[in-house]
Structure formats: structure tokens, C-alpha cells
Amino acid sequence: MIAPNRITYATIIVIDEPALALCANNMSLPPLFFYKYDVGVNCSKGEGFGLSTVEFMASRLCVLVSNCGANTELIHDQQNGLVFEYGCPKSLADCIEELYLDPEKRNRLMRNAYNSSLKYSISECVDGIYQVYERLNSKRKRKNEAII
């Protein structure tokens, strides 16, 4: 059974004119459709990595995240997105209002989020894993040489 407060579908909220479209995602909406939105919202209580957050960032959305788990490792408040207090609807509403009232800020945060997402590209991740492998392999070789 799905918890009643869990978002199980993509949500669009249009606020007056000019419209501000928000996307809250639990992987039911493929990133292919994110171009329709202005803002990506991650309201989770805990995140191990935050794949949907990185997908929002890479899709050039302005990102709003709760102050839980890995969210704040990915999003730095007022730099590449906004962070709201988990479980506090007013905190989230204040962030939404801030983005609605200041399109320049929203655009700056969108650009910064996109630039931040580049370090999570496939090639960057593969390079990082390869470097870890090389480091471990060289330690193993040194250990084996010390035994001989």
C-alpha cells in the first residue's frame, strides 16, 4: 500500500500568469518530459543519492529540495536551487513564491543547477569509478610486493 502523503504521479501546478509549472516526480515521469516544466520539486524525507534531483538539474529545471538526505549535498540553497524544511508546507510555498516573483533568480538557479549536474554525467562517473579502481589496484600491488 502506498502511503497517502507520497507523490505517486507527476504534478503540474500553474500559478497565475506568467505560468510557473512545477514537477514533483517519483520516477513515474521520464526526464524526457521535463522540458514542459520550470521547477522540479523533491519533497522526500530521505535520499541516498537523489537521481530525480540530478535529472531535474540536467534538464535545466530550477530545483527545490527538502533539507533531508543527500538533497543538500546536491543543491546548495540560493546557489543552484532552493532548500525548504521537510514537512513544512509554508517553507515550500515560500520557495515557490520566491521563484514566481523573481524570474531572474529562477533563471540563474536553473543555469547553476545545470552546470552543477555536469559532474554527474556518465563519462564523469565512469572516470571516477576507474580512478577508484586504479587506486585500489595499486594498493593491492604494493601490498603483494611487500609480502614477496
Tab-separated table of C-alpha atoms in Angstrom:
chain	number	residue	atom	x	y	z
A	1	MET	CA	0.000	0.000	0.000
A	2	ILE	CA	1.234	3.469	-0.869
A	3	ALA	CA	1.492	5.987	1.931
A	4	PRO	CA	-1.141	8.729	1.488
A	5	ASN	CA	1.407	11.571	1.578
A	6	ARG	CA	3.664	10.048	-1.081
A	7	ILE	CA	3.579	11.603	-4.539
A	8	THR	CA	2.804	8.819	-6.986
A	9	TYR	CA	2.443	10.860	-10.144
A	10	ALA	CA	3.795	13.956	-11.797
A	11	THR	CA	2.079	17.139	-10.741
A	12	ILE	CA	1.758	20.393	-12.626
A	13	ILE	CA	0.832	23.483	-10.702
A	14	VAL	CA	0.196	26.585	-12.775
A	15	ILE	CA	0.276	29.782	-10.777
A	16	ASP	CA	-1.473	32.734	-12.389
A	17	GLU	CA	0.276	34.498	-15.294
A	18	PRO	CA	3.039	34.157	-16.211
A	19	ALA	CA	2.639	30.458	-15.612
A	20	LEU	CA	5.083	28.583	-13.401
A	21	ALA	CA	4.932	24.828	-13.926
A	22	LEU	CA	6.249	22.563	-11.205
A	23	CYS	CA	7.098	18.898	-11.479
A	24	ALA	CA	7.171	16.591	-8.468
A	25	ASN	CA	8.486	13.229	-9.545
A	26	ASN	CA	8.899	9.749	-8.108
A	27	MET	CA	10.181	8.295	-11.375
A	28	SER	CA	6.720	7.950	-12.905
A	29	LEU	CA	7.522	10.728	-15.369
A	30	PRO	CA	10.538	10.156	-17.599
A	31	PRO	CA	13.034	13.044	-17.798
A	32	LEU	CA	12.154	13.272	-21.496
A	33	PHE	CA	9.052	15.264	-20.467
A	34	PHE	CA	10.771	17.670	-18.070
A	35	TYR	CA	11.078	20.335	-20.780
A	36	LYS	CA	7.431	21.185	-20.064
A	37	TYR	CA	8.284	22.368	-16.556
A	38	ASP	CA	10.068	25.290	-14.931
A	39	VAL	CA	10.691	23.819	-11.487
A	40	GLY	CA	11.474	20.328	-10.187
A	41	VAL	CA	10.461	19.554	-6.589
A	42	ASN	CA	11.912	16.756	-4.473
A	43	CYS	CA	9.926	16.523	-1.222
A	44	SER	CA	11.474	13.283	0.013
A	45	LYS	CA	12.183	12.505	3.643
A	46	GLY	CA	15.439	10.799	2.751
A	47	GLU	CA	17.615	10.430	-0.321
A	48	GLY	CA	20.580	8.140	-0.788
A	49	PHE	CA	21.734	9.902	-3.940
A	50	GLY	CA	18.821	11.835	-5.427
A	51	LEU	CA	18.685	10.673	-9.038
A	52	SER	CA	15.493	12.615	-9.751
A	53	THR	CA	17.175	15.764	-8.390
A	54	VAL	CA	20.136	15.325	-10.750
A	55	GLU	CA	17.693	14.660	-13.614
A	56	PHE	CA	15.897	17.926	-12.778
A	57	MET	CA	19.248	19.730	-12.759
A	58	ALA	CA	20.386	18.193	-16.057
A	59	SER	CA	17.021	19.081	-17.596
A	60	ARG	CA	17.628	22.753	-16.792
A	61	LEU	CA	14.865	22.998	-14.212
A	62	CYS	CA	15.064	25.175	-11.151
A	63	VAL	CA	15.242	22.697	-8.271
A	64	LEU	CA	13.506	22.765	-4.898
A	65	VAL	CA	14.515	20.086	-2.388
A	66	SER	CA	13.718	19.207	1.197
A	67	ASN	CA	16.513	19.531	3.734
A	68	CYS	CA	16.855	15.743	4.081
A	69	GLY	CA	19.342	13.124	2.984
A	70	ALA	CA	21.585	13.765	0.010
A	71	ASN	CA	19.406	16.625	-1.236
A	72	THR	CA	21.581	19.256	0.399
A	73	GLU	CA	24.739	17.644	-0.973
A	74	LEU	CA	23.380	18.247	-4.487
A	75	ILE	CA	21.523	21.525	-4.007
A	76	HIS	CA	23.117	24.442	-2.187
A	77	ASP	CA	20.451	26.896	-1.068
A	78	GLN	CA	20.343	30.087	-3.143
A	79	GLN	CA	23.246	28.871	-5.332
A	80	ASN	CA	21.880	26.140	-7.593
A	81	GLY	CA	18.380	25.726	-6.170
A	82	LEU	CA	16.324	26.302	-3.061
A	83	VAL	CA	16.119	24.143	0.055
A	84	PHE	CA	12.936	24.010	2.148
A	85	GLU	CA	12.217	22.488	5.531
A	86	TYR	CA	10.888	18.941	5.255
A	87	GLY	CA	7.312	18.600	6.480
A	88	CYS	CA	6.704	22.352	6.421
A	89	PRO	CA	4.303	23.304	3.609
A	90	LYS	CA	4.834	27.014	4.322
A	91	SER	CA	8.572	26.657	3.721
A	92	LEU	CA	7.890	25.009	0.345
A	93	ALA	CA	5.245	27.614	-0.504
A	94	ASP	CA	7.702	30.414	0.325
A	95	CYS	CA	10.258	28.900	-2.077
A	96	ILE	CA	7.665	28.601	-4.846
A	97	GLU	CA	6.559	32.197	-4.293
A	98	GLU	CA	10.187	33.374	-4.330
A	99	LEU	CA	10.744	31.762	-7.737
A	100	TYR	CA	7.449	33.042	-9.092
A	101	LEU	CA	8.174	36.631	-8.064
A	102	ASP	CA	11.781	36.654	-9.273
A	103	PRO	CA	12.186	35.120	-12.764
A	104	GLU	CA	15.784	36.366	-12.986
A	105	LYS	CA	16.696	34.451	-9.855
A	106	ARG	CA	14.839	31.386	-11.172
A	107	ASN	CA	16.842	31.543	-14.409
A	108	ARG	CA	20.144	31.979	-12.539
A	109	LEU	CA	19.375	28.985	-10.311
A	110	MET	CA	18.387	26.941	-13.381
A	111	ARG	CA	21.713	27.709	-15.091
A	112	ASN	CA	23.699	26.953	-11.962
A	113	ALA	CA	21.811	23.699	-11.395
A	114	TYR	CA	22.541	22.601	-14.949
A	115	ASN	CA	26.236	23.451	-14.588
A	116	SER	CA	26.341	21.540	-11.287
A	117	SER	CA	24.770	18.480	-12.938
A	118	LEU	CA	27.632	18.115	-15.415
A	119	LYS	CA	29.826	16.420	-12.808
A	120	TYR	CA	27.254	13.585	-12.706
A	121	SER	CA	27.430	12.803	-16.432
A	122	ILE	CA	28.080	9.203	-17.444
A	123	SER	CA	31.628	9.970	-18.555
A	124	GLU	CA	32.439	11.751	-15.264
A	125	CYS	CA	31.018	8.848	-13.246
A	126	VAL	CA	32.918	6.264	-15.312
A	127	ASP	CA	36.142	8.262	-14.882
A	128	GLY	CA	35.558	8.460	-11.124
A	129	ILE	CA	34.920	4.715	-10.827
A	130	TYR	CA	38.003	3.993	-12.938
A	131	GLN	CA	40.153	6.185	-10.666
A	132	VAL	CA	38.877	4.344	-7.583
A	133	TYR	CA	39.637	1.014	-9.274
A	134	GLU	CA	43.161	2.158	-10.188
A	135	ARG	CA	43.801	3.381	-6.623
A	136	LEU	CA	42.625	0.089	-5.125
A	137	ASN	CA	44.592	-1.924	-7.666
A	138	SER	CA	47.822	-0.025	-6.933
A	139	LYS	CA	47.317	-0.556	-3.163
A	140	ARG	CA	46.837	-4.284	-3.785
A	141	LYS	CA	50.007	-4.419	-5.901
A	142	ARG	CA	52.035	-2.607	-3.200
A	143	LYS	CA	50.688	-4.974	-0.556
A	144	ASN	CA	51.590	-8.028	-2.665
A	145	GLU	CA	55.095	-6.630	-3.330
A	146	ALA	CA	55.611	-6.087	0.405
A	147	ILE	CA	54.743	-9.743	1.075
A	148	ILE	CA	57.210	-11.043	-1.540
